[in-house]
Coordinates of C-alpha atoms in Angstrom, one line a residue:
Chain A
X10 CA 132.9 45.4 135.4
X11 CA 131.5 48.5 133.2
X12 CA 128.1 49.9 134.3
X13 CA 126.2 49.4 131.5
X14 CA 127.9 45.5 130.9
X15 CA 126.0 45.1 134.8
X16 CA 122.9 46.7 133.4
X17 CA 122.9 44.8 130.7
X18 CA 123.2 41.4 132.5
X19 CA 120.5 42.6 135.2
X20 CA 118.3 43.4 132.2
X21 CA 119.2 40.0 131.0
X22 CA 118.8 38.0 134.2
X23 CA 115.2 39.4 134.2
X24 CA 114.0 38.6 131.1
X25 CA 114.9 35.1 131.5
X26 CA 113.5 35.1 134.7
X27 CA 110.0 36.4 133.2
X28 CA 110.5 33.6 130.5
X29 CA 110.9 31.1 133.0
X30 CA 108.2 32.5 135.5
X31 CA 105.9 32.7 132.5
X32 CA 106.2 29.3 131.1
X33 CA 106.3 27.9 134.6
X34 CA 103.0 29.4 134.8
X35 CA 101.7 28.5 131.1
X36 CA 100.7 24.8 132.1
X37 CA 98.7 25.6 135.6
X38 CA 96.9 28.5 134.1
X39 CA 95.3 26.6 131.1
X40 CA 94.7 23.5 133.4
X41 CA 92.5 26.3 135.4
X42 CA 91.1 27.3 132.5
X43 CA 90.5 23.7 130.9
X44 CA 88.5 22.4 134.3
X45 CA 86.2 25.6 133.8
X46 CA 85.4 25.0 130.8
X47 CA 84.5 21.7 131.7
X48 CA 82.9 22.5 134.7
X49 CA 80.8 25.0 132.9
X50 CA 79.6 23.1 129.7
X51 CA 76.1 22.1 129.2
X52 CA 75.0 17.9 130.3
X53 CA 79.0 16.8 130.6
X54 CA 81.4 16.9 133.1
X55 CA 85.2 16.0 132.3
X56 CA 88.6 14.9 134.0
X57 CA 92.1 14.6 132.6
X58 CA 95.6 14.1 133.8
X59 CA 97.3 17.1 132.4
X60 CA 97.4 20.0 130.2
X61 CA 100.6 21.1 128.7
X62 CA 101.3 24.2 126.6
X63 CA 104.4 24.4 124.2
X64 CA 105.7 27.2 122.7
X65 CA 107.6 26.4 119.6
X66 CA 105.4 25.4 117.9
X67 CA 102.6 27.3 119.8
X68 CA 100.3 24.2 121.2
X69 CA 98.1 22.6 123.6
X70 CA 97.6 19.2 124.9
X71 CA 95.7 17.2 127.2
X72 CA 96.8 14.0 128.4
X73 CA 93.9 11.3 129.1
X74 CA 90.9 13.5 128.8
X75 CA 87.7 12.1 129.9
X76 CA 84.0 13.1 129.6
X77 CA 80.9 11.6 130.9
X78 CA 77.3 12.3 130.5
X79 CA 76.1 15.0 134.0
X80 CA 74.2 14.9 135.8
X81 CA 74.5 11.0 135.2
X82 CA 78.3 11.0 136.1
X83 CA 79.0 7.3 135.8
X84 CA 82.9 8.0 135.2
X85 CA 83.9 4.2 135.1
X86 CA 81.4 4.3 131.5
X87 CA 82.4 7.7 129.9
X88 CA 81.0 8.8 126.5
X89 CA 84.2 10.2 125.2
X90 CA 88.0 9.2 126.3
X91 CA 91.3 10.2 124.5
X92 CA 94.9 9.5 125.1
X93 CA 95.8 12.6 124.1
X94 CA 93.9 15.5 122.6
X95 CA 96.7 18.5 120.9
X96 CA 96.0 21.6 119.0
X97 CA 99.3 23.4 117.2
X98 CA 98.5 26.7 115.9
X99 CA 98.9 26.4 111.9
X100 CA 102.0 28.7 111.6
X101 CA 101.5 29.3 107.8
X102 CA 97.5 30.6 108.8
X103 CA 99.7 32.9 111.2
X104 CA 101.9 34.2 108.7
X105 CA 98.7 35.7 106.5
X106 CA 97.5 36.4 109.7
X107 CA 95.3 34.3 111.1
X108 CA 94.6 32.1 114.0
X109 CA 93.8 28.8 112.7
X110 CA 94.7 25.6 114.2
X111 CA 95.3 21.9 113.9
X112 CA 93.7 19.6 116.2
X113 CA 94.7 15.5 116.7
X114 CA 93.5 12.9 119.1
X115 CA 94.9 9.8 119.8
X116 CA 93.4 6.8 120.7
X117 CA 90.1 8.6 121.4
X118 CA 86.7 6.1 122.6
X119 CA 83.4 7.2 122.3
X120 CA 80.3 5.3 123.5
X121 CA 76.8 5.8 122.2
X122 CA 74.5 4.0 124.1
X123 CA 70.8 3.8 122.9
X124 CA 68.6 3.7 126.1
X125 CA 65.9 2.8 127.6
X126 CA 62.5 5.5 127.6
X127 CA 62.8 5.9 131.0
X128 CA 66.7 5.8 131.4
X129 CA 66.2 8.7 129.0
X130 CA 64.3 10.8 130.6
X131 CA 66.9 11.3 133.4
X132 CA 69.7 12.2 131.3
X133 CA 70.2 15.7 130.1
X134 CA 70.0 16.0 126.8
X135 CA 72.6 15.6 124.0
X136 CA 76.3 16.7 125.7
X137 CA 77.9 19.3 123.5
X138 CA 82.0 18.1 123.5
X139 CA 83.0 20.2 120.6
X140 CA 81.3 23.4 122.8
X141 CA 83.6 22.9 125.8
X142 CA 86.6 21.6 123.6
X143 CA 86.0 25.4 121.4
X144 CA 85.8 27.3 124.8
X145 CA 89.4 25.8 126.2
X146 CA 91.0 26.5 122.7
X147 CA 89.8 29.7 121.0
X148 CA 91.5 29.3 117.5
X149 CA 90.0 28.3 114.6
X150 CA 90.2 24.7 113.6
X151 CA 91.3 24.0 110.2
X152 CA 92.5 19.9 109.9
X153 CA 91.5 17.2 112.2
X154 CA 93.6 14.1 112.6
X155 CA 92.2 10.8 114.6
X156 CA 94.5 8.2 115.2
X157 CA 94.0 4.6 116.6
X158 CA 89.8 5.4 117.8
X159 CA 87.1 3.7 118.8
X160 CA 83.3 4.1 118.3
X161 CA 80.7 1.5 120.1
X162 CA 77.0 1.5 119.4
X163 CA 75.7 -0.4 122.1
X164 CA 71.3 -0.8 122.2
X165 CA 70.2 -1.1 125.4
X166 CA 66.7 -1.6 124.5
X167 CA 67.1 -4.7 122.7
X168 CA 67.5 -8.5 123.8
X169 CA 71.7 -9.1 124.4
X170 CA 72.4 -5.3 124.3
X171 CA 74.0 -5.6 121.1
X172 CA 76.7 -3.7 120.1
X173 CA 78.3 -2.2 116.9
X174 CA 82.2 -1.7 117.5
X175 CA 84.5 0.0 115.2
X176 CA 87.8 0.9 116.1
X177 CA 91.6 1.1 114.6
X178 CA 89.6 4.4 113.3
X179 CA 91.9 6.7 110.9
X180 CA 90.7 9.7 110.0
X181 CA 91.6 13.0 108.7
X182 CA 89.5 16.4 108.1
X183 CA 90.5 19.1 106.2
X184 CA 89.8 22.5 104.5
X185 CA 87.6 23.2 107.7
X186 CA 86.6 26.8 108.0
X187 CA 84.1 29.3 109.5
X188 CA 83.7 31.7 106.4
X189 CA 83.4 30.9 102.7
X190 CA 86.5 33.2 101.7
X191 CA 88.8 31.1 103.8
X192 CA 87.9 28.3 101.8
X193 CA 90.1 29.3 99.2
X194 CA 87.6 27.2 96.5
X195 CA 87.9 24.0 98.3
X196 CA 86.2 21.6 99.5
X197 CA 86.1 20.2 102.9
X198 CA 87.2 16.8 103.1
X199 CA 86.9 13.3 105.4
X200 CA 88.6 10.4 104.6
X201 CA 89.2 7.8 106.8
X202 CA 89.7 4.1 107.7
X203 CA 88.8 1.6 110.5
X204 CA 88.0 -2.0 111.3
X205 CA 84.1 -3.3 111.8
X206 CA 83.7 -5.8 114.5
X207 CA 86.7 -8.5 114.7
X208 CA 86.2 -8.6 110.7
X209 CA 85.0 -5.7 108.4
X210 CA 87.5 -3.3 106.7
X211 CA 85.9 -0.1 106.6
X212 CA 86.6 3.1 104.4
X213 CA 84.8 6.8 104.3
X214 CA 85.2 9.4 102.0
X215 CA 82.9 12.7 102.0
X216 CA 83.7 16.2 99.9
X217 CA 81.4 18.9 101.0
X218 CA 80.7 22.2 100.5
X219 CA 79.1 23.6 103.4
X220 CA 79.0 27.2 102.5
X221 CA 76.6 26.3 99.1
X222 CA 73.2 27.5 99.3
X223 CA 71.8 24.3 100.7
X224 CA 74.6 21.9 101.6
X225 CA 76.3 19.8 99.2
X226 CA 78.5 16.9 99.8
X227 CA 79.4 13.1 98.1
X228 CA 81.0 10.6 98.9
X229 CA 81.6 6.7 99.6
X230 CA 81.3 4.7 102.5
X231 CA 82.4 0.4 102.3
X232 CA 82.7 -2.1 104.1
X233 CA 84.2 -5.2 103.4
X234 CA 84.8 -8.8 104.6
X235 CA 82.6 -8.4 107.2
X236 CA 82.1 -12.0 108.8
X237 CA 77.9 -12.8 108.9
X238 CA 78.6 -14.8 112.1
X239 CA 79.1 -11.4 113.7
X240 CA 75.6 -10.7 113.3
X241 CA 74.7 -13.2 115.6
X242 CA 73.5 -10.7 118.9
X243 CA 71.3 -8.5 116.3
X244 CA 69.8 -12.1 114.5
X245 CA 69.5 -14.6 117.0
X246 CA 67.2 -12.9 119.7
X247 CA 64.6 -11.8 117.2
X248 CA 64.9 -15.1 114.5
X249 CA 66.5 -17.9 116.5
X250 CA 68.7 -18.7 113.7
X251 CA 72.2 -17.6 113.3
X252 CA 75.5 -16.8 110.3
X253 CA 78.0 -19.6 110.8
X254 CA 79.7 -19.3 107.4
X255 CA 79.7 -16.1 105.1
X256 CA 80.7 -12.6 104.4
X257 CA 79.2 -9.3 103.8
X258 CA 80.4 -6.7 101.5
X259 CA 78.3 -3.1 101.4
X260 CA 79.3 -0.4 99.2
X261 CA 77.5 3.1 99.6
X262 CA 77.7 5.9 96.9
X263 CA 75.6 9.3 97.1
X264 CA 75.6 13.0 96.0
X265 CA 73.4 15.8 97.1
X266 CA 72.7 19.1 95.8
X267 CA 70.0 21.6 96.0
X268 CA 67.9 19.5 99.2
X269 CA 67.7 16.2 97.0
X270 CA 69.9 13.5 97.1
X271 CA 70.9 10.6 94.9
X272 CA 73.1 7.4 95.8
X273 CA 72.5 3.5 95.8
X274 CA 73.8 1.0 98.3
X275 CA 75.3 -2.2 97.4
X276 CA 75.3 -5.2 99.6
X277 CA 76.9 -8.3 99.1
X278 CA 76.7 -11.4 100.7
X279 CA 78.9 -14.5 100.1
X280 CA 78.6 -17.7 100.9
X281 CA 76.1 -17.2 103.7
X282 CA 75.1 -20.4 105.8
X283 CA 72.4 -20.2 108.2
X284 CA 71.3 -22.3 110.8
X285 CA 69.0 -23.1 114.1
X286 CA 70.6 -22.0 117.2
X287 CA 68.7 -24.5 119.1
X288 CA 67.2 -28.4 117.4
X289 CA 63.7 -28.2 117.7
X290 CA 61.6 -28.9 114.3
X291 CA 60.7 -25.0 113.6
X292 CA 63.9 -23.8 113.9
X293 CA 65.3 -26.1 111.5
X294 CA 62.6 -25.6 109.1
X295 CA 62.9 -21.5 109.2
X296 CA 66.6 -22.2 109.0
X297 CA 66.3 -24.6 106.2
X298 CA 64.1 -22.2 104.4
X299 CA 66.3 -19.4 104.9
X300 CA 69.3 -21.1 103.4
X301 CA 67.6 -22.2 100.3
X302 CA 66.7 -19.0 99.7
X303 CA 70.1 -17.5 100.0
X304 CA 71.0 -20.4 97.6
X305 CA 68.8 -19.6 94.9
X306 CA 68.9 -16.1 94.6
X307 CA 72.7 -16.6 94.7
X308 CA 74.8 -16.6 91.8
X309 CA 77.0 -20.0 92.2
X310 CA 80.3 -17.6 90.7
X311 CA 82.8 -20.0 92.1
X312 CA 84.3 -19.2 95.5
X313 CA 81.5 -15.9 95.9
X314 CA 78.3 -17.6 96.0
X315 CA 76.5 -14.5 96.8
X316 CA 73.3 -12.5 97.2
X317 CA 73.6 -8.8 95.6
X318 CA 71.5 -5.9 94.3
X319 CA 71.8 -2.1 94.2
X320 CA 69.3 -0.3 96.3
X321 CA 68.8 2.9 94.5
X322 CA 68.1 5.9 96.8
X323 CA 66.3 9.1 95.5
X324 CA 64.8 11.9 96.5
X325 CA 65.2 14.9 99.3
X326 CA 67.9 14.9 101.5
X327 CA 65.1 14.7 104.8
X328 CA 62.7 12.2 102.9
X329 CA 65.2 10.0 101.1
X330 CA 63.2 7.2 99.0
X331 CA 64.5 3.8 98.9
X332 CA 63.4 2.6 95.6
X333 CA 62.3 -1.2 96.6
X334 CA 61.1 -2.3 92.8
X335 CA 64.7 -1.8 90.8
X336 CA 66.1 -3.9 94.1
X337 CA 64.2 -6.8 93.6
X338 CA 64.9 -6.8 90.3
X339 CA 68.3 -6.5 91.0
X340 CA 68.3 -9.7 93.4
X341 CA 66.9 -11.8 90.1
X342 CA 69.4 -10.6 87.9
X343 CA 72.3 -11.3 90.0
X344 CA 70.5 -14.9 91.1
X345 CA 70.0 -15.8 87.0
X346 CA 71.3 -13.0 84.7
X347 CA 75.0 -11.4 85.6
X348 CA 76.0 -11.5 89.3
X349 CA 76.6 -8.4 90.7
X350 CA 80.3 -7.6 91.7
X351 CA 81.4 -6.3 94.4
X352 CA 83.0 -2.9 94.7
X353 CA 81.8 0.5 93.7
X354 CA 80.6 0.1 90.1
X355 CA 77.7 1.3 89.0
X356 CA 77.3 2.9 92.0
X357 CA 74.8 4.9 92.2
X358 CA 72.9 3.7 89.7
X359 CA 71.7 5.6 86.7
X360 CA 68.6 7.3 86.5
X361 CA 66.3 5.9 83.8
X362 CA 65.2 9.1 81.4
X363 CA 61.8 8.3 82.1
X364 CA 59.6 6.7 84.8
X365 CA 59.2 3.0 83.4
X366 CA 56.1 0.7 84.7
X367 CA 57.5 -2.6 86.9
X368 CA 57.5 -5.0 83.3
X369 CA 59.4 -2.4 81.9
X370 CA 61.7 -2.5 84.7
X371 CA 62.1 -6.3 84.6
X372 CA 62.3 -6.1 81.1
X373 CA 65.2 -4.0 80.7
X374 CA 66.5 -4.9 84.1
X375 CA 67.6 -8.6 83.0
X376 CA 68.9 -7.9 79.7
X377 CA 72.5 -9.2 79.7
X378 CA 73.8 -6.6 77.6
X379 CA 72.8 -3.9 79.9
X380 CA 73.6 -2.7 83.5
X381 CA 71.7 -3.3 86.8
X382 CA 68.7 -2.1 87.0
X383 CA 68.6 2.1 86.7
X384 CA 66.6 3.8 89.5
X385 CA 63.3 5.7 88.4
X386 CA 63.1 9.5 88.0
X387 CA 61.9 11.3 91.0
X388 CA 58.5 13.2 90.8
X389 CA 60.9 16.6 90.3
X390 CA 63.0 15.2 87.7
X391 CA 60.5 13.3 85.7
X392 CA 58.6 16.9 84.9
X393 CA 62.3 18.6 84.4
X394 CA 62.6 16.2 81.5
X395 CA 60.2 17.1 78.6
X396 CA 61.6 21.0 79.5
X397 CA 64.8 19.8 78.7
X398 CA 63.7 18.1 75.3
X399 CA 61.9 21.3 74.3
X400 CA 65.3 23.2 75.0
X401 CA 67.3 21.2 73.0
Chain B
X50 CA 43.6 -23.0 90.9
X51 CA 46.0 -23.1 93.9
X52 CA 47.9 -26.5 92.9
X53 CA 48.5 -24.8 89.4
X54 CA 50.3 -22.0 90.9
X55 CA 51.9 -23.9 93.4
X56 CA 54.1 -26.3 90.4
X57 CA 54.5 -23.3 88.6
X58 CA 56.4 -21.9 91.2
X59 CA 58.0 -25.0 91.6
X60 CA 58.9 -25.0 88.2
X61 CA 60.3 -21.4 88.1
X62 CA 62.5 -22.4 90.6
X63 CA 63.9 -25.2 90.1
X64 CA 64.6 -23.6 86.2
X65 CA 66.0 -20.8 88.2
X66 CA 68.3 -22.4 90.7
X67 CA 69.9 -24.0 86.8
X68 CA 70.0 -21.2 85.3
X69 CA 72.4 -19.6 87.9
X70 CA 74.6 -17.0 86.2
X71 CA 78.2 -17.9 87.7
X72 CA 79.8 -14.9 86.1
X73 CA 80.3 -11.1 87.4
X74 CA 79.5 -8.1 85.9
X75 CA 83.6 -7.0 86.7
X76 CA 84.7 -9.7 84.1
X77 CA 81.7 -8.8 81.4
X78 CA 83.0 -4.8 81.4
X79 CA 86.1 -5.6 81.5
X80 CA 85.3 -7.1 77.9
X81 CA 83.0 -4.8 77.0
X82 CA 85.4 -2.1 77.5
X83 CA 87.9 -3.2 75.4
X84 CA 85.4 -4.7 72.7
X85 CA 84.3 -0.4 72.3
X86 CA 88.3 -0.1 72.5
X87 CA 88.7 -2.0 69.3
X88 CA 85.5 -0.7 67.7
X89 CA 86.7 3.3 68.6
X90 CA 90.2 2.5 66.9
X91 CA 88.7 1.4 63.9
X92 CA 86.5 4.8 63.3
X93 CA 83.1 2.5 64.3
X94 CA 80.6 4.0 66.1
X95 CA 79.8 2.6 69.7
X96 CA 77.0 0.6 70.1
X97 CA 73.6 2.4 71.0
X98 CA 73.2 2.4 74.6
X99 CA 69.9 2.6 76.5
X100 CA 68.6 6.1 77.0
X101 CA 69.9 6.7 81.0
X102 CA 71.1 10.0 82.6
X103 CA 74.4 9.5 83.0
X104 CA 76.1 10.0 86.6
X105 CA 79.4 11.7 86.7
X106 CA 81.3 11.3 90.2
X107 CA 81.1 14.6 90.7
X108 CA 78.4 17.3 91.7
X109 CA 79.3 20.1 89.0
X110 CA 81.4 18.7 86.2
X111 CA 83.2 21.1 84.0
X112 CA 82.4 24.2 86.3
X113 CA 85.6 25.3 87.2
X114 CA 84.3 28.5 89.5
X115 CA 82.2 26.0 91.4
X116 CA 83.6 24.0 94.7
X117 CA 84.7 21.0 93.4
X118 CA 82.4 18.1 95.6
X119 CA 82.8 14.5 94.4
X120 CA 81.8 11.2 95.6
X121 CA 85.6 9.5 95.7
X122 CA 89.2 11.7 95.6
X123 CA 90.3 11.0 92.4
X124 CA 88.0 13.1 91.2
X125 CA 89.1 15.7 93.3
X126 CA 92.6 15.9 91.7
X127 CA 93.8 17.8 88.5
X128 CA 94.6 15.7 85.3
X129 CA 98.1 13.4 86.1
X130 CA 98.0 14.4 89.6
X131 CA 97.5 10.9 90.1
X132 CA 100.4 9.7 88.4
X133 CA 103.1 12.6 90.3
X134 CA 101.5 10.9 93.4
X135 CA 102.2 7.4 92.4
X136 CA 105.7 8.5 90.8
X137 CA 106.7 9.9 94.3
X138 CA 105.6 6.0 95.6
X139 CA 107.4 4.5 93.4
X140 CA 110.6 6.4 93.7
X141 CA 109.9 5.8 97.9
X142 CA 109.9 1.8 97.3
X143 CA 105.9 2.0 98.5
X144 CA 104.6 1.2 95.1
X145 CA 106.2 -1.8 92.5
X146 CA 106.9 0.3 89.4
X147 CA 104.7 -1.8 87.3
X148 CA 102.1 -2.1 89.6
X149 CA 98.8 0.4 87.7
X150 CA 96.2 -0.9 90.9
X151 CA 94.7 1.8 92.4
X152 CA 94.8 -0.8 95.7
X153 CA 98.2 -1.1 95.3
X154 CA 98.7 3.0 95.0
X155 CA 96.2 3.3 98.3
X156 CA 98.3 0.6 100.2
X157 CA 101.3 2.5 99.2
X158 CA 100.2 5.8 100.3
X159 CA 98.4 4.4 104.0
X160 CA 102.2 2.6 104.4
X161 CA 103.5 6.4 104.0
X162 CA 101.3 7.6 105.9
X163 CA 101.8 5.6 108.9
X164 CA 105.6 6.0 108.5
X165 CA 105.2 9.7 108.8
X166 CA 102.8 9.4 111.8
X167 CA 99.5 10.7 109.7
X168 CA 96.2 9.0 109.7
X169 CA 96.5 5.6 107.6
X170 CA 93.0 6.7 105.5
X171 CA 95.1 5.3 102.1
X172 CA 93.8 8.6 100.7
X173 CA 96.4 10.9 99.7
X174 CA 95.0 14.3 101.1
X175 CA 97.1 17.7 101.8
X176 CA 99.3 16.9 104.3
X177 CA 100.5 13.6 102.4
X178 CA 100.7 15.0 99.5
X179 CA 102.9 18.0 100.9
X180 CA 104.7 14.4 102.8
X181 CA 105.7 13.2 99.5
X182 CA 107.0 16.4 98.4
X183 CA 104.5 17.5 96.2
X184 CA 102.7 21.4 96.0
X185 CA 99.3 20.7 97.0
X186 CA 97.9 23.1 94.5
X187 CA 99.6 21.4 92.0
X188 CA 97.4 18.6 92.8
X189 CA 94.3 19.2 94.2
X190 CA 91.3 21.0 92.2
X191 CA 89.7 24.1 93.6
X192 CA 87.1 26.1 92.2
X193 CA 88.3 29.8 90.6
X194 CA 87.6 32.4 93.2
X195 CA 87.0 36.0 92.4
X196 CA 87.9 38.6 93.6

């Protein structure tokens, strides 16, 4: 054999030697590195089975990753789990350059529980995840995919500790970035879908753009065929009635720009049946009187039945108003003048040009021909007006 | 005084509870919609509508250097955008060609969407849309940047 045929091969031979010693080494050194970051973030501790690194494409992963609250440590209740958690470097963003990647957890539960003063008191403030998730992966993240998750709101401080489940959670977030340029004019984007109890079809969608002088997003938020019986840990302790027939429908709308925001939330609720949870003479008669009520402000449409308004919501983004007046009005016109349907339309509502006094609003609120009632100009907009006239 | 008030209220609502609407507002703009149809084909001005500010889905309509924010993702797509995404649905077998619902276009694009092992959101965003084949700049708005 030639010399330089032997030195090529021993050249060879090490190489893939180094390859192999190196990616042998790839997984155990970022499992290292993972548990310190753990180890090292603020109110959490975290566990998982095992981190794996791939190289084409460039990626991490950790199998069954799970965080609880420290110095509480209760690992059999943690506040976050995932099945898997991956990041793959986007290799486009590499091409121009930069290190951007895309992160996706599957099957991921988190649990908020609302506690107890005292329970409170022990625990160490809010755990930052995303801080010790960002210290194990230094790239940038640019989309966010959730597949098959779970959220559950459980309140501990009230009667039953009821809870709020929601789960078969889709989601997807993109256009996220850390500097306006590498927004490339878009927005940032969250759609997503899920299921609300045993019941409710949920669906999100927010656009936002974060790098605006104050924040500006919009979006929708609905839920629909939720079952009223459902309700029945948040009604009963408080009311001792409960749901047994009926379904609720809310559609959300809003938009905010400059600090203020607008939007008006729609509920819906058909063919609602209430009744005593227990026989005794009061119950019944608060029961009773609850039904009829729900009868006649309902709007007999065959196979709906149902209670609806629009709740108009003005004003700025950390003092929203809920406008109570127009909602009112809203019940009576869906009771007696043109029931309210469900969905998204004429959300949010219109803003009347002027402010209008409450017979005014009743007024022009039950006129057939017209829309639902229109929410009232904030303070802000009703002095922007007459400027406007005088320009035009 | 009391009594008075008492079988007026009574009254109200026993008036009230037969006077129940039993319609929708759906149905009513439905008709509405085509009744300004018909009047805007023949050259007839749209009836007068009550003085109200307007609200368009989105945060700055018609700026085309500003970020475009809106409250739902259609208007978040350029003009016929919506109609490559629902050809590339049909021509998949995810959408019936004759089917125009914008539920049955959502169905079809969460059924694509789980079938390429993305989020079923039933919102066609930039991944999908590169899915179906599409160039997502071809279909999604973006404000003008300078440079």
């Amino acid at each position: 054999m030639p010399r330089w045929l032997r030195r090529l091969l021993t050249a060879g031979a090490i190489v893939v030697g180094l390859v192999v010693i190196v990616r042998l080494l790839l997984d155990p050194v970022a499992t290292h590195f993972t548990r310190k970051a753990l180890r090292e973030a603020d109110g959490i501790r975290g566990d998982f089975q095992s981190v794996h690194v791939t190289v084409f494409p460039p990626g991490y992963q950790i199998r069954r990753l799970k965080i609880v609250e420290h110095p509480r440590d209760d690992w059999k209740n943690p506040l976050f789990y995932a099945e898997r958690v991956a990041a793959t470097l986007d290799m486009s963003e590499l091409l121009h350059g930069r290190l951007a990647a895309r992160a996706r957890l599957d099957e991921p539960k988190i649990a908020i529980v609302k506690r107890k003063k005292k329970d409170d008191a022990k625990a160490a403030g809010v755990p930052d995840v995303r801080d010790a998730l960002l210290r194990a992966l230094p790239a940038e993240i640019n989309r966010i995919e959730v597949r098959g998750g779970e959220i559950l709101y459980r309140d501990l401080t009230a009667p039953r500790d009821p809870e709020i489940w929601v789960h078969h959670l889709e989601l997807a977030v993109e256009n996220i970035a850390t500097r306006p340029n590498r927004t490339e004019g878009r927005p940032v984007t969250v759609s997503g879908s899920a299921k609300l109890g045993r019941s409710g079809d949920v669906t999100v969608f927010v656009s936002a753009n974060p790098f605006a002088r104050k924040i500006e997003f919009a979006g929708n938020v609905s839920v629909e065929g939720w079952k009223a019986a459902e309700l029945f840990d948040l009604i009963e302790p408080a009311t001792d009635l409960q749901t047994v027939a009926g379904t609720i429908d809310v559609f959300a709308e809003f938009k905010s720009a400059s600090g203020m925001i607008t939007g008006g939330v729609k509920p819906v609720l058909k063919n609602v049946k209430v009744r005593p949870t227990e026989d005794n003479f009061g119950n019944k008669l608060k029961a009773w009187l609850a039904d009829e009520g729900v009868r006649l402000l309902s709007d007999r449409v065959p196979d709906r039945n149902a209670v609806a308004t629009i709740v108009p919501i003005k004003g700025r983004l950390d003092d929203p108003e809920v406008q109570l007046w127009p909602t009112v009005v809203g019940v009576i016109r869906n009771a007696f003048v043109v029931g309210i349907s469900s969905g998204f339309t004429h959300l949010p509502p219109p803003t009347a040009d002027k402010p209008e006094g409450k017979i005014e609003q009743l007024r022009e609120g039950l006129k057939k021909d017209e829309g639902p009632p229109e929410a009232q100009p904030t303070e802000q907009e009703a002095k922007q007006e007459p400027k406007k006239d005088k320009k035009s | 005084m009391t009594r008075r008030w008492w079988i007026l209220g009574v009254s109200l609502a026993f008036a009230g509870a037969c006077a129940h609407t039993k319609t929708t507002d759906a149905g009513r703009e439905k008709e509405t919609a085509k009744q300004e149809e018909r009047k805007d084909d023949k050259g007839a001005k749209p009836r007068a509508a009550r003085e109200t500010t307007k609200q368009s889905p989105e945060l700055h309509p018609g700026k085309p250097d500003a970020v475009p924010v809106a409250t739902g993702p259609e208007a978040l797509l350029k003009p016929g955008a919506e109609e490559k995404i629902r050809e590339r649905l049909v021509a998949g077998g995810l959408v019936d060609d004759g089917d125009e619902k914008s539920a049955a276009v959502r169905e079809g694009i969460r059924r694509f969407q789980k079938e390429h092992d993305l989020p079923a959101t039933g919102v066609a965003d930039r991944e999908t849309v590169k899915g179906l084949g599409l160039d997502p700049d071809q279909i999604f708005r973006q404000a003008t940047v300078k440079d």
